[in-house]
Short mmCIF file of C-alpha atoms (C1' of nucleotides) in Angstrom, two decimals:
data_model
loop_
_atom_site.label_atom_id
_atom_site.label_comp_id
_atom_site.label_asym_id
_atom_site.label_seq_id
_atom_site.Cartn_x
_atom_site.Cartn_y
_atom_site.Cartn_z
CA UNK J 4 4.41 -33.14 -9.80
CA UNK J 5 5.27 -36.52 -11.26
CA UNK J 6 7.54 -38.02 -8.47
CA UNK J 7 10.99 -36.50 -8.96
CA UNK J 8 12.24 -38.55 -6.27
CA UNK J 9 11.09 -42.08 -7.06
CA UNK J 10 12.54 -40.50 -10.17
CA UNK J 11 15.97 -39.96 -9.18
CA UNK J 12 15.92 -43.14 -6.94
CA UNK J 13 15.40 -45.38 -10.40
CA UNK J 14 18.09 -43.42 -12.85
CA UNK J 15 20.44 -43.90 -9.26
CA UNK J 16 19.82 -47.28 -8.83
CA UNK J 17 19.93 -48.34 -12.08
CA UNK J 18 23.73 -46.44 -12.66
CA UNK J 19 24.52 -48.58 -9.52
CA UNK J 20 24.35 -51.76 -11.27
CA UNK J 21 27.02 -50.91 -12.91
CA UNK J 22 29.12 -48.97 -10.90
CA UNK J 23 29.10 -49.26 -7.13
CA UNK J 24 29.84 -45.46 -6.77
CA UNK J 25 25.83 -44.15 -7.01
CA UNK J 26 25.41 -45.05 -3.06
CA UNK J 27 23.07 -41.87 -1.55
CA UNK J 28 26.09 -41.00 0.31
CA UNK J 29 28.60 -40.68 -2.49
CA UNK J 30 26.18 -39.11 -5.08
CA UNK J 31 25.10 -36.55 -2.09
CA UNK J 32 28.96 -35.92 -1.78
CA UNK J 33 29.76 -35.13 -5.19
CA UNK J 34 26.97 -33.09 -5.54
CA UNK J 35 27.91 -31.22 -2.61
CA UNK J 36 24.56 -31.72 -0.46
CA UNK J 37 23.96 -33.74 2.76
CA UNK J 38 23.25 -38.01 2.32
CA UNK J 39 20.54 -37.64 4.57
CA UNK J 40 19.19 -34.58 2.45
CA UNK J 41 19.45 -36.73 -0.74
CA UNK J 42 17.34 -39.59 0.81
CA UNK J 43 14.62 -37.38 1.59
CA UNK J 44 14.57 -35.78 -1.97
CA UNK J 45 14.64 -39.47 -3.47
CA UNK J 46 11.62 -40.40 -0.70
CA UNK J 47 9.61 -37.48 -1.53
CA UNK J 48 9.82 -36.61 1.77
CA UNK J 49 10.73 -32.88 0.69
CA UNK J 50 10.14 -31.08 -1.67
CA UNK J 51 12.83 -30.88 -5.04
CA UNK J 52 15.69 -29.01 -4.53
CA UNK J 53 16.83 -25.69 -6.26
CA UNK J 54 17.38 -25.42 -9.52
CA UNK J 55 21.36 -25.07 -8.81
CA UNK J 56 21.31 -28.48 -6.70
CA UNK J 57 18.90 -30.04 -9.44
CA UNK J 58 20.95 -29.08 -12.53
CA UNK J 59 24.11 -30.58 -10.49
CA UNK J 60 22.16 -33.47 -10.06
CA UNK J 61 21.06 -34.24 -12.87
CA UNK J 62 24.57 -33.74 -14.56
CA UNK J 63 25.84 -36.52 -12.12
CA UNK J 64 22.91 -38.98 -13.53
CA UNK J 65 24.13 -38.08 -16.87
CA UNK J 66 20.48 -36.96 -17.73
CA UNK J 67 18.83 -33.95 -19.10
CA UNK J 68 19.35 -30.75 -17.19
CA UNK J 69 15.77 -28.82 -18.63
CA UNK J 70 13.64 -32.39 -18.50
CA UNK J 71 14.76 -32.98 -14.49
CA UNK J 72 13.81 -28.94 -13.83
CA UNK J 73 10.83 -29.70 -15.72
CA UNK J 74 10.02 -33.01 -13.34
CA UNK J 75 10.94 -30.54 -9.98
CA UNK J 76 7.80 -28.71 -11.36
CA UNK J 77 10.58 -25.72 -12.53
CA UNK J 78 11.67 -23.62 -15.45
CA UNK J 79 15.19 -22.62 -15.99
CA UNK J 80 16.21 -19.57 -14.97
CA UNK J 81 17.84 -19.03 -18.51
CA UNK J 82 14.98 -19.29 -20.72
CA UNK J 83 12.97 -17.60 -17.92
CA UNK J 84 15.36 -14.34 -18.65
CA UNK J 85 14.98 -15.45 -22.57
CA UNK J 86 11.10 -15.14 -21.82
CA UNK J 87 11.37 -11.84 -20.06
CA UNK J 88 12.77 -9.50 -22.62
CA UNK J 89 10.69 -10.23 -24.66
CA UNK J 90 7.24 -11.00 -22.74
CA UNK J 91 4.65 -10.19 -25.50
CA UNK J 92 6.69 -11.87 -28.18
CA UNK J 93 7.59 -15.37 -26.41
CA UNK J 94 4.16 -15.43 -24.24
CA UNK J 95 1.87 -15.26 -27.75
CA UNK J 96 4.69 -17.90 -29.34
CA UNK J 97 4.35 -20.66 -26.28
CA UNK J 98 0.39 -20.10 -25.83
CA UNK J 99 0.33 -20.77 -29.63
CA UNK J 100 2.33 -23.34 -29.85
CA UNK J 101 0.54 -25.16 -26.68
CA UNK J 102 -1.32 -28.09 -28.70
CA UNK J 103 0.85 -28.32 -31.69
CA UNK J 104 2.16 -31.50 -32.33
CA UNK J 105 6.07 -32.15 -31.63
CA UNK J 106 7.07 -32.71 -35.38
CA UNK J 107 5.57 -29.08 -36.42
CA UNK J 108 7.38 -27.81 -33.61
CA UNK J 109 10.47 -28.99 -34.25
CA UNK J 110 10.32 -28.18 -37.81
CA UNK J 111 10.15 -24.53 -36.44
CA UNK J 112 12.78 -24.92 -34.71
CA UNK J 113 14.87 -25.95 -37.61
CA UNK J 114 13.67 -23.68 -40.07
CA UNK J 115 14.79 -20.99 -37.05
CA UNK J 116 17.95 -22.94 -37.04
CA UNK J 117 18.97 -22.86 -40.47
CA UNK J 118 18.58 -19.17 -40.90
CA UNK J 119 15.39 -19.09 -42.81
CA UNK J 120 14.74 -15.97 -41.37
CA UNK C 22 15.12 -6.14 -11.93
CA UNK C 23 13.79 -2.99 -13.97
CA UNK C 24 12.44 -1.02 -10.98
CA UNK C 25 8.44 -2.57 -11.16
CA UNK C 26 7.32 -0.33 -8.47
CA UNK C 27 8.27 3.03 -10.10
CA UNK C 28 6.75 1.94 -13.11
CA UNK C 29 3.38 1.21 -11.36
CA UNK C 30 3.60 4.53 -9.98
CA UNK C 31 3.70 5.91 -13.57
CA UNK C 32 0.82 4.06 -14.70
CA UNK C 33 -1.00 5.05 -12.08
CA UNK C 34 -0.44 8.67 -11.59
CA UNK C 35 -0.66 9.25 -15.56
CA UNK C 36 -4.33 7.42 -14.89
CA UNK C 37 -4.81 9.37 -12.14
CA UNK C 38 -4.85 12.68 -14.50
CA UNK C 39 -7.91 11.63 -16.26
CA UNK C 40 -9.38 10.05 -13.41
CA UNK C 41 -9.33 11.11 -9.42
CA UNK C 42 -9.94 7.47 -8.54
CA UNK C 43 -6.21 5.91 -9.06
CA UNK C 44 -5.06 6.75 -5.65
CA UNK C 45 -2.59 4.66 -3.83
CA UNK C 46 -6.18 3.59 -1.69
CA UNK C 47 -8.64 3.24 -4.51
CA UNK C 48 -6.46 0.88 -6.37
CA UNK C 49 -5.45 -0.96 -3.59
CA UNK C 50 -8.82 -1.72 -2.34
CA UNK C 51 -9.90 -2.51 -5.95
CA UNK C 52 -7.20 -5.20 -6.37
CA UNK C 53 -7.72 -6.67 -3.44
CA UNK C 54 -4.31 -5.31 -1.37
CA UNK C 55 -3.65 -3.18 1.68
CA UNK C 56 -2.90 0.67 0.66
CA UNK C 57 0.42 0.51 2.66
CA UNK C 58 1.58 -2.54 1.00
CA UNK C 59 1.23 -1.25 -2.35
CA UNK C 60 2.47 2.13 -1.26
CA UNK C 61 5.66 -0.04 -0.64
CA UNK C 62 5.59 -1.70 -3.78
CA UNK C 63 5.64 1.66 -5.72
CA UNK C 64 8.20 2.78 -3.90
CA UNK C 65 10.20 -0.61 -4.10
CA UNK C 66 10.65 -0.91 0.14
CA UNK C 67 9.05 -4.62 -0.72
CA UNK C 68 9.75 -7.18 -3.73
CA UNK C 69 7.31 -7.19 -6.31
CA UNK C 70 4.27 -8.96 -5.12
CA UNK C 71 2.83 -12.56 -6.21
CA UNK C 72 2.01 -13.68 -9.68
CA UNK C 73 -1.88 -13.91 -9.15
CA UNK C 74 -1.43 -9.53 -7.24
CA UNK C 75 0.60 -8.32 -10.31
CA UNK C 76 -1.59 -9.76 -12.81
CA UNK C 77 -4.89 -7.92 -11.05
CA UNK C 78 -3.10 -5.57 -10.32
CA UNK C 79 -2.02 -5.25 -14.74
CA UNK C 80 -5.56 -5.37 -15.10
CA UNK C 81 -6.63 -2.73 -12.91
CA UNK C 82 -3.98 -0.69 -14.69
CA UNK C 83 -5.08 -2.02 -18.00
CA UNK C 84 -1.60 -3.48 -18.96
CA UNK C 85 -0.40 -6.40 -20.32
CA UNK C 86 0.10 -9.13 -17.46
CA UNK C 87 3.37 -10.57 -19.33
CA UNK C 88 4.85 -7.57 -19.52
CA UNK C 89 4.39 -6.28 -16.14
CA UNK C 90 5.40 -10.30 -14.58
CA UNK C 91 8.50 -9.89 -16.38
CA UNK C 92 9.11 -6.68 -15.12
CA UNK C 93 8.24 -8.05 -11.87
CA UNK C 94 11.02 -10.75 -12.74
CA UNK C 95 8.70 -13.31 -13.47
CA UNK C 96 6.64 -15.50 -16.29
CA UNK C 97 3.33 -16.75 -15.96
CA UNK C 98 2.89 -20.28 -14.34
CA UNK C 99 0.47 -20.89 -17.14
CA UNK C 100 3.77 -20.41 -19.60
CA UNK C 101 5.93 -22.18 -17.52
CA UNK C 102 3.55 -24.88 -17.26
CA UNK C 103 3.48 -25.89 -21.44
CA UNK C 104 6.83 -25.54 -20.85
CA UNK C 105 7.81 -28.07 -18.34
CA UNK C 106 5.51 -30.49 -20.40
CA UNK C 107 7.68 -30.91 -23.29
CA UNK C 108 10.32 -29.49 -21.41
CA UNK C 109 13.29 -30.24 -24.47
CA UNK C 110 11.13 -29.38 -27.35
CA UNK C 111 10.70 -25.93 -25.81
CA UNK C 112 14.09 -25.58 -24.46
CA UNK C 113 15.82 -26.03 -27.59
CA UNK C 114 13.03 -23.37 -29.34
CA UNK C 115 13.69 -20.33 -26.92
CA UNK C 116 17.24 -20.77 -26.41
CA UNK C 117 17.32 -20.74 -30.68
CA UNK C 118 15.32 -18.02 -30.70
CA UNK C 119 17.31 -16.19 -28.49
CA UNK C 120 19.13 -13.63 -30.70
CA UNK C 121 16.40 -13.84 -33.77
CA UNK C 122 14.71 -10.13 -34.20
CA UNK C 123 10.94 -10.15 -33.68
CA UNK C 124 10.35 -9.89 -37.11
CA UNK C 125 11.67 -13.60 -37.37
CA UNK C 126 9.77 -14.73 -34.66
CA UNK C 127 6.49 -12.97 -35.31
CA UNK C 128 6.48 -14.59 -39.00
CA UNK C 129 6.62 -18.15 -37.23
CA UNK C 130 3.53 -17.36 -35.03
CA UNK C 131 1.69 -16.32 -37.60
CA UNK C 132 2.71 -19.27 -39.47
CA UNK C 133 1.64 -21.87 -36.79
CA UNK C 134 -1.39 -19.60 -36.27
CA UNK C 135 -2.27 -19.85 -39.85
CA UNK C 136 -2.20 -23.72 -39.90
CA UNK C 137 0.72 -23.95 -41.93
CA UNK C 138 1.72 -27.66 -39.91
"C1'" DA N 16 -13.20 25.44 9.66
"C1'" DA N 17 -14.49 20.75 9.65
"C1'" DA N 18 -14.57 16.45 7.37
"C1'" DA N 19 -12.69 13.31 4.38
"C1'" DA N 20 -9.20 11.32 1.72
"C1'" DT N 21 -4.40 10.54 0.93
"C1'" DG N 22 0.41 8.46 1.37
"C1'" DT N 23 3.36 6.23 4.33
"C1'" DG N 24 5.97 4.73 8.73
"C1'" DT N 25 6.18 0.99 12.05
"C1'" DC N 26 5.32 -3.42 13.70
"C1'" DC N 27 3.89 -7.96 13.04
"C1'" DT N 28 3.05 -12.63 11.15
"C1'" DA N 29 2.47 -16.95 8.59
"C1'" DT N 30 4.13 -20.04 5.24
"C1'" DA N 31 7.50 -21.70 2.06
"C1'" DT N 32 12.16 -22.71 0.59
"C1'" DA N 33 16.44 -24.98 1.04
"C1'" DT N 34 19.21 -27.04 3.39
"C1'" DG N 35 22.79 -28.94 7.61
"C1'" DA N 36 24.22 -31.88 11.59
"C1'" DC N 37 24.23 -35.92 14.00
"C1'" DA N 38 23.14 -40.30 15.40
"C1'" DC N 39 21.68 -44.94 14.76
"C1'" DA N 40 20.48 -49.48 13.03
"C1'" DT N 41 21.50 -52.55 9.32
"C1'" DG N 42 24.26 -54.70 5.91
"C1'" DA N 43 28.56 -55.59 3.24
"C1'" DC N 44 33.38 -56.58 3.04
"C1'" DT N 45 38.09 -58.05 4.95
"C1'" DA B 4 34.63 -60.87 14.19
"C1'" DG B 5 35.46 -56.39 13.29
"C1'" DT B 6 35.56 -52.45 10.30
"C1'" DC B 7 33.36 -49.78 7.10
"C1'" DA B 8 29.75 -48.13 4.35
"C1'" DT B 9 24.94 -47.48 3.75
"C1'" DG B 10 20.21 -45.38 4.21
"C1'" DT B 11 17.44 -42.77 7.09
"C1'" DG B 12 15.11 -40.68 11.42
"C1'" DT B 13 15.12 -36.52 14.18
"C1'" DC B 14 16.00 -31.87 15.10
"C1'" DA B 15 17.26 -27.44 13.83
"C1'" DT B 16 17.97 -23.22 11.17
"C1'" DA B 17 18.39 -19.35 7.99
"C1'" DT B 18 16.37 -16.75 4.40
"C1'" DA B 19 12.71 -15.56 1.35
"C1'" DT B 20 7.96 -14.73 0.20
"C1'" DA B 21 3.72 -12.35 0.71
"C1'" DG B 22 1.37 -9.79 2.82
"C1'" DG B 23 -2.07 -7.38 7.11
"C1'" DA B 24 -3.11 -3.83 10.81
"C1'" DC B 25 -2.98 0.50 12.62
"C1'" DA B 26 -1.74 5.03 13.36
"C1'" DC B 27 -0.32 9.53 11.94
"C1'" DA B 28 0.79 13.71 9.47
"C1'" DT B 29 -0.55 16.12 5.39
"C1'" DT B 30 -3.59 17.48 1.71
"C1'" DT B 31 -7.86 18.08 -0.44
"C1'" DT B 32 -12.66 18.74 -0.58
"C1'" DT B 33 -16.91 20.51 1.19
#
DNA sequence: AAAAATGTGTCCTATATATGACACATGACT
DNA sequence: AGTCATGTGTCATATATAGGACACATTTTT
């Protein structure tokens, strides 16, 4: 969807200021895939991984787990099985909340969070 | 995951009390599907089929398509896609709202539904 | 009894998904 | 200058996904 390569390429290169460590080769080792794999993934030149190889990714760039699924155009399997026990309940919730703003959301989710219920 | 094709096969042989035309053929023509392949399907030889199959195929049944994607293991791309837009925001709501009763939940749609943000 | 409809077995296929292996040219470090 | 590391091109594969086509034996309907 919107580039999760060039993506990954930036957050990598950017680390590697810092710390010579985020080559493609070393990152690829220590997430346990191929250098050559992780140069196509950061070129676009395949499609985003799994959601196993993503998650492990994105733990190594320190970033968000859910946000880099979200930029592979995925959903975690997690809140996916969340989702499916309760279809009706959790389909009618999302669709709803579709176009309301963040802050109202997040309210909710206190609200949720601090037993109000 | 909860045996989809069985189910199907329920549906559509309670239906087919009522009404001669839920045959294995008539339904499969109707949605658009070869009678073999959803002869497999009810009898779970094959996966569940494809998000865009089970939803006409829901229809044809006159279920709910969330409820028979997630039996088929699945959520709606239409879901998933709000979701991967403000992929954090929505995380944090459905893993929160993971263990709340329905009750819970159904007062907070009909809170956002009401306007109350 | 003949015709029509039914469910299913068998075989086949096309595309997508998710990588691995290896080699090679270039560049960085000792 | 030589070693080592780097990024990437090429080729290959294994499994999953999503069905179609056709034939055949058995019911069901006329």
């Amino acid at each position: 969807m919107t580039h999760f390569g060039p993506t990954i390429r930036d957050i990598r290169e950017r680390l590697r200021r810092d710390d010579r460590s985020y080559s493609v080769r070393q990152v690829a080792r220590r997430v346990g895939i191929e250098p050559a794999y992780l140069s196509k993934i950061e070129r676009s030149e395949v499609a985003p991984p799994s959601e196993a190889t993503t998650v492990r990714l994105a733990q190594e760039l320190g970033e968000d787990p859910d946000v880099m699924l979200a930029l592979a155009g995925k959903v975690s399997a997690d809140l996916q099985a969340i989702i499916r026990k309760r279809p009706r309940l959790f389909a009618d919730l999302i669709r709803q909340l579709k176009e309301v703003p963040d802050e109202a959301v997040l309210r909710v989710v206190r609200e949720v969070r601090d037993g109000k219920w």
